[in-house]
Short mmCIF file of N, CA, C and O in Angstrom, two decimals:
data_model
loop_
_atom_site.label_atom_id
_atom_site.label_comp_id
_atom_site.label_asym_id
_atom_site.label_seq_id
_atom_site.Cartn_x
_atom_site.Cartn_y
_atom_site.Cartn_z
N UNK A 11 -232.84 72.77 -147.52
CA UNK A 11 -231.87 73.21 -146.52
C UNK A 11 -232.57 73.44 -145.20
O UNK A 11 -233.75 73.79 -145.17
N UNK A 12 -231.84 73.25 -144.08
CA UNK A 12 -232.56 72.98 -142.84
C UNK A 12 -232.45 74.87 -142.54
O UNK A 12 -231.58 75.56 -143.09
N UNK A 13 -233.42 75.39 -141.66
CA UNK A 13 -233.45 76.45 -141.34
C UNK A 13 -233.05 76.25 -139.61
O UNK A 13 -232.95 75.13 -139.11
N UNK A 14 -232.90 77.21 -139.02
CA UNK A 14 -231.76 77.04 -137.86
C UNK A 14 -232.10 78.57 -137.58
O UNK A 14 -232.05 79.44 -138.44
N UNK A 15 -232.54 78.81 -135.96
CA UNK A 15 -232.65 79.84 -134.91
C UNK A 15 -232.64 79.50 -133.92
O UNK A 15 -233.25 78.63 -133.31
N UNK A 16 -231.58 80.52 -133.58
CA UNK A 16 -230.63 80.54 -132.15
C UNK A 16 -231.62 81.52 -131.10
O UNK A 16 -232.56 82.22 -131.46
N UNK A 17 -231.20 81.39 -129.95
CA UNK A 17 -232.40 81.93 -129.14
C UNK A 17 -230.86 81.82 -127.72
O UNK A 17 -229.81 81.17 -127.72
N UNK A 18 -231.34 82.55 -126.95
CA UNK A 18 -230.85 82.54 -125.38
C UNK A 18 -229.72 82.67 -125.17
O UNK A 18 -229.01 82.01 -124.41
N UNK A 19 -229.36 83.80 -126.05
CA UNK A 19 -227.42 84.73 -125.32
C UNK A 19 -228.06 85.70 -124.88
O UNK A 19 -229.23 86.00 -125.10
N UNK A 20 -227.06 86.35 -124.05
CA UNK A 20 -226.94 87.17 -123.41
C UNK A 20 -226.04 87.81 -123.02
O UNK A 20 -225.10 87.79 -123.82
N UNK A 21 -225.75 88.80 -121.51
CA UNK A 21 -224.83 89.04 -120.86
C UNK A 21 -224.75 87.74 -119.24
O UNK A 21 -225.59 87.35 -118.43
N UNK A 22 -223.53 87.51 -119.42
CA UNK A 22 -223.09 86.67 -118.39
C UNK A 22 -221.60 87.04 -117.56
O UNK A 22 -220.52 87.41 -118.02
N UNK A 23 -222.01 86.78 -116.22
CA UNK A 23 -220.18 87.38 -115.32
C UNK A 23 -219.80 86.15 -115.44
O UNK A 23 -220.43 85.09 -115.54
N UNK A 24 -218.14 86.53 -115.43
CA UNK A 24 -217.01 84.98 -115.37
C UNK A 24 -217.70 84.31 -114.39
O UNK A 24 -218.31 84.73 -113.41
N UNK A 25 -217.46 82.96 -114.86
CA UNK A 25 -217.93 81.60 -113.49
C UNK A 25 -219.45 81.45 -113.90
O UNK A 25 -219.82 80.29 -113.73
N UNK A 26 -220.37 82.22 -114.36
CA UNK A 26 -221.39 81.73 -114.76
C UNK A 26 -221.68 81.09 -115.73
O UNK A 26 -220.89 80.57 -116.52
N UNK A 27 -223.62 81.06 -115.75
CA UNK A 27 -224.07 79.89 -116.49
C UNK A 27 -224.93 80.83 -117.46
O UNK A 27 -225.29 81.99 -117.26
N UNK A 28 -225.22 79.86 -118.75
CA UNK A 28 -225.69 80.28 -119.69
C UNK A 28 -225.93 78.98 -120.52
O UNK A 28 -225.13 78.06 -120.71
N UNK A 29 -227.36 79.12 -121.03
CA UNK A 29 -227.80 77.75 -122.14
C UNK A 29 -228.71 78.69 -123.31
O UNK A 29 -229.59 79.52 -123.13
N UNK A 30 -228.14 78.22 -124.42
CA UNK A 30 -228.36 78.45 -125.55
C UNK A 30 -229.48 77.18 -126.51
O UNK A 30 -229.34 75.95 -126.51
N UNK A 31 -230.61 78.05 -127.30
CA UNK A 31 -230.94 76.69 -128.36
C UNK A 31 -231.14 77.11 -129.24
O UNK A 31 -231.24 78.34 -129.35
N UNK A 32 -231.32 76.16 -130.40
CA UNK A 32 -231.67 76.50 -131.45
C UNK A 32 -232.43 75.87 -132.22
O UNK A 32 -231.83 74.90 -132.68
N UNK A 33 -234.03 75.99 -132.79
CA UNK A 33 -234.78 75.50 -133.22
C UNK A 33 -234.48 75.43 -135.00
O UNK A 33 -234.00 76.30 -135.73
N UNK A 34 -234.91 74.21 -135.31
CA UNK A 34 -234.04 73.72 -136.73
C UNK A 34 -235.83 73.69 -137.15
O UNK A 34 -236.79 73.73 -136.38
N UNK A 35 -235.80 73.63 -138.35
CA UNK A 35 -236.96 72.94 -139.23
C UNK A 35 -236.22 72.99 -140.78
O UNK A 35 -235.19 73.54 -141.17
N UNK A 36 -237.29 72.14 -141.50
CA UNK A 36 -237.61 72.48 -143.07
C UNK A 36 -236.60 70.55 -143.07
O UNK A 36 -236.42 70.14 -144.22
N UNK A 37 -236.23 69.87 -142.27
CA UNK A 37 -235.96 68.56 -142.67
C UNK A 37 -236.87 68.29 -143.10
O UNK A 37 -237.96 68.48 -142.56
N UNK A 38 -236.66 67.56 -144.60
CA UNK A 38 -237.34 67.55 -146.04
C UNK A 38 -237.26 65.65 -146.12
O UNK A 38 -236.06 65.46 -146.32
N UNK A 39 -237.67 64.82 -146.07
CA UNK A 39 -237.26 63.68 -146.60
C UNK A 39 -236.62 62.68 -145.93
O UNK A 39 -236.89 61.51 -146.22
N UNK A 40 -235.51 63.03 -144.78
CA UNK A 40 -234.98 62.30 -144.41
C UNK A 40 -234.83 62.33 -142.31
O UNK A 40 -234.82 63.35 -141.63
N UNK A 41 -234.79 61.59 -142.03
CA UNK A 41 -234.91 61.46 -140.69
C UNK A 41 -233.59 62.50 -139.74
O UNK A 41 -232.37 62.61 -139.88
N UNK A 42 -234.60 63.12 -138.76
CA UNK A 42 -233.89 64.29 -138.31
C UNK A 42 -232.58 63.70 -137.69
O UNK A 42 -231.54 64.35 -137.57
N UNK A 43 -232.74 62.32 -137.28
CA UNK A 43 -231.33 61.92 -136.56
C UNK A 43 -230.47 61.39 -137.82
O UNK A 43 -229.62 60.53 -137.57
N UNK A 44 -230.64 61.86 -139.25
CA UNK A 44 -229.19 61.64 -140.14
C UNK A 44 -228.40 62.99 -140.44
O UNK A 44 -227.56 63.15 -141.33
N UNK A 45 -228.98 64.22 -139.19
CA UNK A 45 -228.15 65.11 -139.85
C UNK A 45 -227.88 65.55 -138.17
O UNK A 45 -228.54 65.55 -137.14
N UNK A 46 -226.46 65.91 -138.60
CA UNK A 46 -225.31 66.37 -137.41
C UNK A 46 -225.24 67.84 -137.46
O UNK A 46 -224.92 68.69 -138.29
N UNK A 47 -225.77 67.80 -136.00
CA UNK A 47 -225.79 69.22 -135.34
C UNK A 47 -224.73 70.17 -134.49
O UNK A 47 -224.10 69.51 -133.66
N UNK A 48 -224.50 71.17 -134.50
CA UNK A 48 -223.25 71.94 -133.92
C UNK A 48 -223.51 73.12 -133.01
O UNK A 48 -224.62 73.62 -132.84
N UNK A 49 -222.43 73.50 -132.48
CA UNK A 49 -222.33 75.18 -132.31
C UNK A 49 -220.67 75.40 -132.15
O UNK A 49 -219.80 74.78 -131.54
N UNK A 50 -220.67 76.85 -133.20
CA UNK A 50 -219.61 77.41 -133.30
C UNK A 50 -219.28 78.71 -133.09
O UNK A 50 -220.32 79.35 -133.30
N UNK A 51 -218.59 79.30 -132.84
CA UNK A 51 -218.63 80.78 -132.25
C UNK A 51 -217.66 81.45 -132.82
O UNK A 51 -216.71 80.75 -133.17
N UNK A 52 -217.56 83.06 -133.13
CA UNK A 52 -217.07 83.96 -133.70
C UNK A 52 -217.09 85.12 -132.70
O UNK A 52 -218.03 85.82 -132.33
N UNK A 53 -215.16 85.14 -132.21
CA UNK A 53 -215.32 86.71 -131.28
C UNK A 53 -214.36 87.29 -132.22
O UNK A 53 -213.54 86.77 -132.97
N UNK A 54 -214.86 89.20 -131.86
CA UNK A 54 -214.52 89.70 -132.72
C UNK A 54 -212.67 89.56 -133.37
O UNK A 54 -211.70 89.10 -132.76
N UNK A 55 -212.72 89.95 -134.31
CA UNK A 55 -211.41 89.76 -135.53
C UNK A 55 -210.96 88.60 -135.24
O UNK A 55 -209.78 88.37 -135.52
N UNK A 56 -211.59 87.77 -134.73
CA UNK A 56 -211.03 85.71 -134.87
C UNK A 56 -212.11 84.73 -136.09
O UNK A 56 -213.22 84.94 -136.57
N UNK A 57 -211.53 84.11 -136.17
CA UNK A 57 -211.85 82.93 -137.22
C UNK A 57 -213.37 82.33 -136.61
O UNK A 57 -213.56 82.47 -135.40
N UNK A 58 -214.25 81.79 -137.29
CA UNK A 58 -215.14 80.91 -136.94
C UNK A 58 -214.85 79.56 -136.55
O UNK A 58 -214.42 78.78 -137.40
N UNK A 59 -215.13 79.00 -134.83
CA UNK A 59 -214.14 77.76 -134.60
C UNK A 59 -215.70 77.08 -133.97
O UNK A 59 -216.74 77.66 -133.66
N UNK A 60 -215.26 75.31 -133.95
CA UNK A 60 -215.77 74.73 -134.04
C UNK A 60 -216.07 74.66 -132.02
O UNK A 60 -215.13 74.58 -131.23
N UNK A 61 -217.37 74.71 -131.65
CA UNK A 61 -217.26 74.52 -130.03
C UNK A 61 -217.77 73.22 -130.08
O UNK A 61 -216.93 72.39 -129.71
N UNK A 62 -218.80 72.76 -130.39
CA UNK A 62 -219.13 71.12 -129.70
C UNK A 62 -220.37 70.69 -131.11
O UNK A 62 -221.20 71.53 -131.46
N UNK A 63 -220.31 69.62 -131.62
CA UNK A 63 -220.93 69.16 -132.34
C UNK A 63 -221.83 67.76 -131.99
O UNK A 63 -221.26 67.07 -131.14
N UNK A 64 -222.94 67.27 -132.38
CA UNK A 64 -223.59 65.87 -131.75
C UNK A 64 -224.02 65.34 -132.93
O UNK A 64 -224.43 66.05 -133.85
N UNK A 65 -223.98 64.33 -132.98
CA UNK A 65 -224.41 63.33 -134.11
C UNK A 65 -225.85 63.05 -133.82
O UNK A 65 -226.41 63.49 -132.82
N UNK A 66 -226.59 62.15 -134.89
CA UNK A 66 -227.96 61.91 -134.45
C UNK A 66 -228.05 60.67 -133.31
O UNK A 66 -229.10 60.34 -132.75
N UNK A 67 -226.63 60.00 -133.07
CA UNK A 67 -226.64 58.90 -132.31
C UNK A 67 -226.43 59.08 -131.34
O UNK A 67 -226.37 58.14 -130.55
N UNK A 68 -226.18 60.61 -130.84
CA UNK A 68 -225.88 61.26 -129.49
C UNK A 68 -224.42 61.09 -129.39
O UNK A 68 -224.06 61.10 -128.22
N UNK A 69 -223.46 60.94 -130.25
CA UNK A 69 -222.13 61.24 -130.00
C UNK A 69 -221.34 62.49 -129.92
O UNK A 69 -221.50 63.19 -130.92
N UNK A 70 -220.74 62.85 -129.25
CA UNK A 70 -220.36 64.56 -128.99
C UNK A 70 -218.74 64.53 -129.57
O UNK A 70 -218.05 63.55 -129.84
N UNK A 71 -218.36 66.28 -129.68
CA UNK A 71 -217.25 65.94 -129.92
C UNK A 71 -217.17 67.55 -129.71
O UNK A 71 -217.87 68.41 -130.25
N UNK A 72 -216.05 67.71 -128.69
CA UNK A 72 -215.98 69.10 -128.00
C UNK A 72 -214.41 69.83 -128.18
O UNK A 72 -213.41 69.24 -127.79
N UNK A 73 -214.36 70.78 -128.63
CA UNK A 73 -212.94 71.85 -128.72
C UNK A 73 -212.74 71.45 -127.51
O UNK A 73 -213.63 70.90 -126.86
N UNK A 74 -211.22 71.73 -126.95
CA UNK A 74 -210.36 71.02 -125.95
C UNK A 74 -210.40 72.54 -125.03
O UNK A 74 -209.93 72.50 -123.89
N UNK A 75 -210.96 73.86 -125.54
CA UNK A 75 -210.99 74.74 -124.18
C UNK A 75 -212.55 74.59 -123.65
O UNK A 75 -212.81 75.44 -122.80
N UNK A 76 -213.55 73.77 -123.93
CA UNK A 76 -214.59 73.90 -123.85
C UNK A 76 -215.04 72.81 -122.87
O UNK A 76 -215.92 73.10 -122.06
N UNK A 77 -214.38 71.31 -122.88
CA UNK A 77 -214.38 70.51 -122.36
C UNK A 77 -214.23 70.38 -120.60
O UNK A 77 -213.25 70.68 -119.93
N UNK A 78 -215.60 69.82 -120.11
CA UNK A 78 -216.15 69.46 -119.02
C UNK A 78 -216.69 70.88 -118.39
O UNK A 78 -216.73 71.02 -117.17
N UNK A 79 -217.05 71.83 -119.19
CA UNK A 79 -217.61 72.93 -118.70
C UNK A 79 -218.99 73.25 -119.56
O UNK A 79 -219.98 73.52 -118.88
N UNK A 80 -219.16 73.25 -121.14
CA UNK A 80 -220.07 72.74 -122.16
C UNK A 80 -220.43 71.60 -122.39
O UNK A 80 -219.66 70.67 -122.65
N UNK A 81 -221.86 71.53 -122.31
CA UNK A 81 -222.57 70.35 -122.97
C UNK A 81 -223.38 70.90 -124.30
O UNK A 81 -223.96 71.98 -124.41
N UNK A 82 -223.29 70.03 -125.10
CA UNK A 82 -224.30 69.96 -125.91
C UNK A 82 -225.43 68.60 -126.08
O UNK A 82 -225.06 67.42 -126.08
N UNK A 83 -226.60 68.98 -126.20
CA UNK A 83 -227.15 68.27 -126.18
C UNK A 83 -228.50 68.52 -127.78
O UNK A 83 -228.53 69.53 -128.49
N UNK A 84 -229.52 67.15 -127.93
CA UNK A 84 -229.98 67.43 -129.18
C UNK A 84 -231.69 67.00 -128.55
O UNK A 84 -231.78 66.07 -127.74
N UNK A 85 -232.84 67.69 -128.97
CA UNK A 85 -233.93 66.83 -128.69
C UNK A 85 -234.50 66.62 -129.90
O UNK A 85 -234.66 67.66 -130.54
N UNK A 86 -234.85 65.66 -130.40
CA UNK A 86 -235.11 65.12 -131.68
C UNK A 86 -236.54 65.52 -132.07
O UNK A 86 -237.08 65.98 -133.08
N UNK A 87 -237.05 65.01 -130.38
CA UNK A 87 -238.85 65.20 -130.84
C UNK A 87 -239.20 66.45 -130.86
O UNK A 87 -240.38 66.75 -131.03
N UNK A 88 -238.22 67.40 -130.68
CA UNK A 88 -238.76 68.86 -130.76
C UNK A 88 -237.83 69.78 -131.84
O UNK A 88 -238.16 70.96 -131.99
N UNK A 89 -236.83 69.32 -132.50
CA UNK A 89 -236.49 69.24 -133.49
C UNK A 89 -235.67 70.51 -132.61
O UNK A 89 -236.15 71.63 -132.77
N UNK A 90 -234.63 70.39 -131.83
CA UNK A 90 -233.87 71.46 -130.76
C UNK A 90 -232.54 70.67 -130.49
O UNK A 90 -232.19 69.50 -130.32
N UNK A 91 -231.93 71.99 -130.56
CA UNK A 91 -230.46 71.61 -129.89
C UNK A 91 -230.50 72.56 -129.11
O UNK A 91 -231.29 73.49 -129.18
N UNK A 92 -229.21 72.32 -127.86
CA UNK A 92 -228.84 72.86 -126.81
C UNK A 92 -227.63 72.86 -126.58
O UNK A 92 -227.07 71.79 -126.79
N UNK A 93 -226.91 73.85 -126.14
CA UNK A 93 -225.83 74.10 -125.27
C UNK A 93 -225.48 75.15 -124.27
O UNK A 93 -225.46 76.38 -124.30
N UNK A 94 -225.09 73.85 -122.98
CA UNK A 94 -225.12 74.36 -121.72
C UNK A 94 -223.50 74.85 -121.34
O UNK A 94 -222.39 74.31 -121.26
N UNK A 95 -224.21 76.49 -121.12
CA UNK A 95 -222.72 76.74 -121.03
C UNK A 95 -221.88 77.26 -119.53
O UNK A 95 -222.16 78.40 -119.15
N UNK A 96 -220.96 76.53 -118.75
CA UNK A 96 -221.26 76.82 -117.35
C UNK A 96 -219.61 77.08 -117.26
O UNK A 96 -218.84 76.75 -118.16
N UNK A 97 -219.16 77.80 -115.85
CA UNK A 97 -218.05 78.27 -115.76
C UNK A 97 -217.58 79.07 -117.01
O UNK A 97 -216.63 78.83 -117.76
N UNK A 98 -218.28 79.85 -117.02
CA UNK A 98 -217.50 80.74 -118.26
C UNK A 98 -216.72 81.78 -117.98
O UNK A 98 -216.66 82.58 -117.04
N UNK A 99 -215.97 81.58 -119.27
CA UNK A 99 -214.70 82.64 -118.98
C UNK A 99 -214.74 83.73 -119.64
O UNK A 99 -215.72 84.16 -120.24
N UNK A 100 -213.53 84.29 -119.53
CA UNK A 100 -213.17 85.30 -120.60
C UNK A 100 -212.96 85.39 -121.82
O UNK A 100 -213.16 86.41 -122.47
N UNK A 101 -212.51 84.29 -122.26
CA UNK A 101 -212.49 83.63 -123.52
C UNK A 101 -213.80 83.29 -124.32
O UNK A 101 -213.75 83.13 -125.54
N UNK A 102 -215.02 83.16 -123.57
CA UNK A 102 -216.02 82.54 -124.32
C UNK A 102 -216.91 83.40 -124.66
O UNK A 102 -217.65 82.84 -125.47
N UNK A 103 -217.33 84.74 -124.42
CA UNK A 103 -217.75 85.49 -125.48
C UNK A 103 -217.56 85.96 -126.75
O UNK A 103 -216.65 86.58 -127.31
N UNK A 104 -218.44 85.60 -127.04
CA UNK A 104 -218.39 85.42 -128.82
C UNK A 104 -219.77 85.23 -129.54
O UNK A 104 -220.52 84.54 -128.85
N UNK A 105 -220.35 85.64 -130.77
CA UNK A 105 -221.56 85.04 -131.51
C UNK A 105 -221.35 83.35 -131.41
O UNK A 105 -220.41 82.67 -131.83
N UNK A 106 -222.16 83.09 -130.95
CA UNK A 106 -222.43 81.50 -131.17
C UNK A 106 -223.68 81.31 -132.24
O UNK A 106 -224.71 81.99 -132.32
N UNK A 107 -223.16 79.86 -133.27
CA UNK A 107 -223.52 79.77 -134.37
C UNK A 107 -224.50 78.76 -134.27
O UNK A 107 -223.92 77.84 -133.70
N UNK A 108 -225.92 78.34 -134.56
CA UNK A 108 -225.69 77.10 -134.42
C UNK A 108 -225.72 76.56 -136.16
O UNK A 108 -226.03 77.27 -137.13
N UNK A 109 -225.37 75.37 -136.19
CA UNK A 109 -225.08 74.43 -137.91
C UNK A 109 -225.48 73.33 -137.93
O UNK A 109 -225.35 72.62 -136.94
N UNK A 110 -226.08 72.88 -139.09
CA UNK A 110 -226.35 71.87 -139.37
C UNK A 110 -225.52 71.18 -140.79
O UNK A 110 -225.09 71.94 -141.66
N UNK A 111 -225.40 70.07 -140.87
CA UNK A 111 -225.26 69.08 -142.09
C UNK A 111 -225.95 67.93 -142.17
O UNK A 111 -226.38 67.58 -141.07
N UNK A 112 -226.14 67.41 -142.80
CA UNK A 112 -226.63 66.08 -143.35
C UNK A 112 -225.19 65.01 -143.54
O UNK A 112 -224.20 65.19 -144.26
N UNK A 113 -225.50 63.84 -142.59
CA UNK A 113 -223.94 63.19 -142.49
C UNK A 113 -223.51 63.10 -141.34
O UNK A 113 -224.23 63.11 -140.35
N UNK A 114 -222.11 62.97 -141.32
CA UNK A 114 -220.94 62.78 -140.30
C UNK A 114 -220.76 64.29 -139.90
O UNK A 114 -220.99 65.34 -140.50
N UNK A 115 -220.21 63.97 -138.57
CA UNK A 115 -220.00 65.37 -137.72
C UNK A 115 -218.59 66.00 -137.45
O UNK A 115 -218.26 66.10 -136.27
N UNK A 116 -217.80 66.39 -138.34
CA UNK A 116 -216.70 67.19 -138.10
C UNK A 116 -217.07 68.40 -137.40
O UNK A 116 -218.15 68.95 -137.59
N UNK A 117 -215.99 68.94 -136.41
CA UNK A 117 -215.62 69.73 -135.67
C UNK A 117 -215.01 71.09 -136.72
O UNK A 117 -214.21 71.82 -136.14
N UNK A 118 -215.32 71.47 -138.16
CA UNK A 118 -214.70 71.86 -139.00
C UNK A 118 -215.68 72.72 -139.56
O UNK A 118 -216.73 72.19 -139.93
N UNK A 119 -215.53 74.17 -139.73
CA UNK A 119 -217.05 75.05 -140.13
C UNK A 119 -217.49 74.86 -141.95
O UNK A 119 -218.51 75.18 -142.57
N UNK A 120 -216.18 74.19 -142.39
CA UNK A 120 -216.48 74.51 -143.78
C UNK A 120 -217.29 73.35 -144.14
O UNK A 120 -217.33 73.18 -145.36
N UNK A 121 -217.88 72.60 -143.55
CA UNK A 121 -218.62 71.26 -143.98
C UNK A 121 -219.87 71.58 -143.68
O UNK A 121 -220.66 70.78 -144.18
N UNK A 122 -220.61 72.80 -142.80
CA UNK A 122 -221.57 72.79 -143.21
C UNK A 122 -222.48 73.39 -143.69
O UNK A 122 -222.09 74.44 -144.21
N UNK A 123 -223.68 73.20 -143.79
CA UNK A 123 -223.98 74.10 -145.05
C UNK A 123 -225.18 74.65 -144.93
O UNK A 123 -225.72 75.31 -145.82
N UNK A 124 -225.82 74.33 -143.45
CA UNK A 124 -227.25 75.43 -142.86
C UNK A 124 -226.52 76.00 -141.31
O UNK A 124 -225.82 75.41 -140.50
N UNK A 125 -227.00 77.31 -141.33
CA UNK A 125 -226.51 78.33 -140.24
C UNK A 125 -227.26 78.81 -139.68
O UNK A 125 -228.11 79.14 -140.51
N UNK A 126 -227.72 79.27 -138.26
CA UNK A 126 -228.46 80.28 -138.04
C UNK A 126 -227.66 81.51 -138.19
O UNK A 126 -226.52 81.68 -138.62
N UNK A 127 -228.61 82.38 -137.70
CA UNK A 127 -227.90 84.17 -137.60
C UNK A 127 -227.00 84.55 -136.16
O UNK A 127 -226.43 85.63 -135.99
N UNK A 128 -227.01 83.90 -135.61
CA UNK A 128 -226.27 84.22 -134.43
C UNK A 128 -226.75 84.27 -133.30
O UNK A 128 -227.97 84.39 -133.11
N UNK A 129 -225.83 84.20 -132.30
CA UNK A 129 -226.58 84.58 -130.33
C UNK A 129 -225.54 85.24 -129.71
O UNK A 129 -224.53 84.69 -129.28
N UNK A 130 -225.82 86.56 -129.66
CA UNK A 130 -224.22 87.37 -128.76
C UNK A 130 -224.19 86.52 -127.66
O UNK A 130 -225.03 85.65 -127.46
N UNK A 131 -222.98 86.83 -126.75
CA UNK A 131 -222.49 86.52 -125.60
C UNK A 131 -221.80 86.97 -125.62
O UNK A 131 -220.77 86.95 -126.29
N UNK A 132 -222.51 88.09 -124.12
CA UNK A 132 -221.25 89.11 -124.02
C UNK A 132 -220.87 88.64 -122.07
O UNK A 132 -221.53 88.28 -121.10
N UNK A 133 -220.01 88.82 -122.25
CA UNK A 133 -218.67 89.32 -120.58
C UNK A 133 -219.61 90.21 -119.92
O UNK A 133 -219.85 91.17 -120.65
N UNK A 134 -220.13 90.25 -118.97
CA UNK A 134 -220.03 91.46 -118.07
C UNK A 134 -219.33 91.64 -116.71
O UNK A 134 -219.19 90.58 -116.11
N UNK A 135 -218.90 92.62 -116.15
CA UNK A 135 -218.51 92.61 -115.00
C UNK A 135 -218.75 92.73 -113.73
O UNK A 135 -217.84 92.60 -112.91
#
């Protein structure tokens, strides 16, 4: 199972910027670009939802409140993902997750099956 740590939340005011990563290891066997990488976020008493996921082929696939304000991005040779998080709102504080699977990349939390521990992001004013 891939191991996964999140690094770089914080406190951020609306309209700002914030980039998050998360260093993966323990890929065992198979090439780091066959497993699809994510981030998902949890604010308090809401569901765990899917924010932007990347394939190993660099294909993205972004929640529709997140879109043209988040990027995610993946660096292979350093075994890192990223997401850049800009214009933020009120809405977007929350633990951000990052996930891994082995496979295809659904936008869907129950498919995968390595997690890190979390990255607050909090609102300030």
């Amino acid at each position: 199972q891939v191991q996964l740590v999140e690094s770089g939340g914080g406190s951020v005011q609306a309209g700002g910027s914030l980039r998050l990563s998360c260093a993966a290891s323990g890929y065992t066997g198979v090439t780091v670009s066959a497993y699809c990488m994510g981030w998902f976020r949890q604010a308090p008493g809401k569901e765990r939802e899917g924010v932007a996921v990347i394939g190993g082929d660099g294909s993205t696939i972004y929640t529709d409140s997140v879109k043209d304000r988040f990027t995610i991005a993946r660096d292979s040779a350093k075994n890192t993902l990223y997401l850049q998080m800009n214009s933020l709102k009120p809405g977007d504080p929350a633990v951000y997750y990052c996930a891994a699977r082995f496979g295809g990349c659904p936008l869907l939390r129950s498919f995968y099956n390595s997690w890190g521990q979390g990255s607050q992001v909090t609102g300030s004013s």
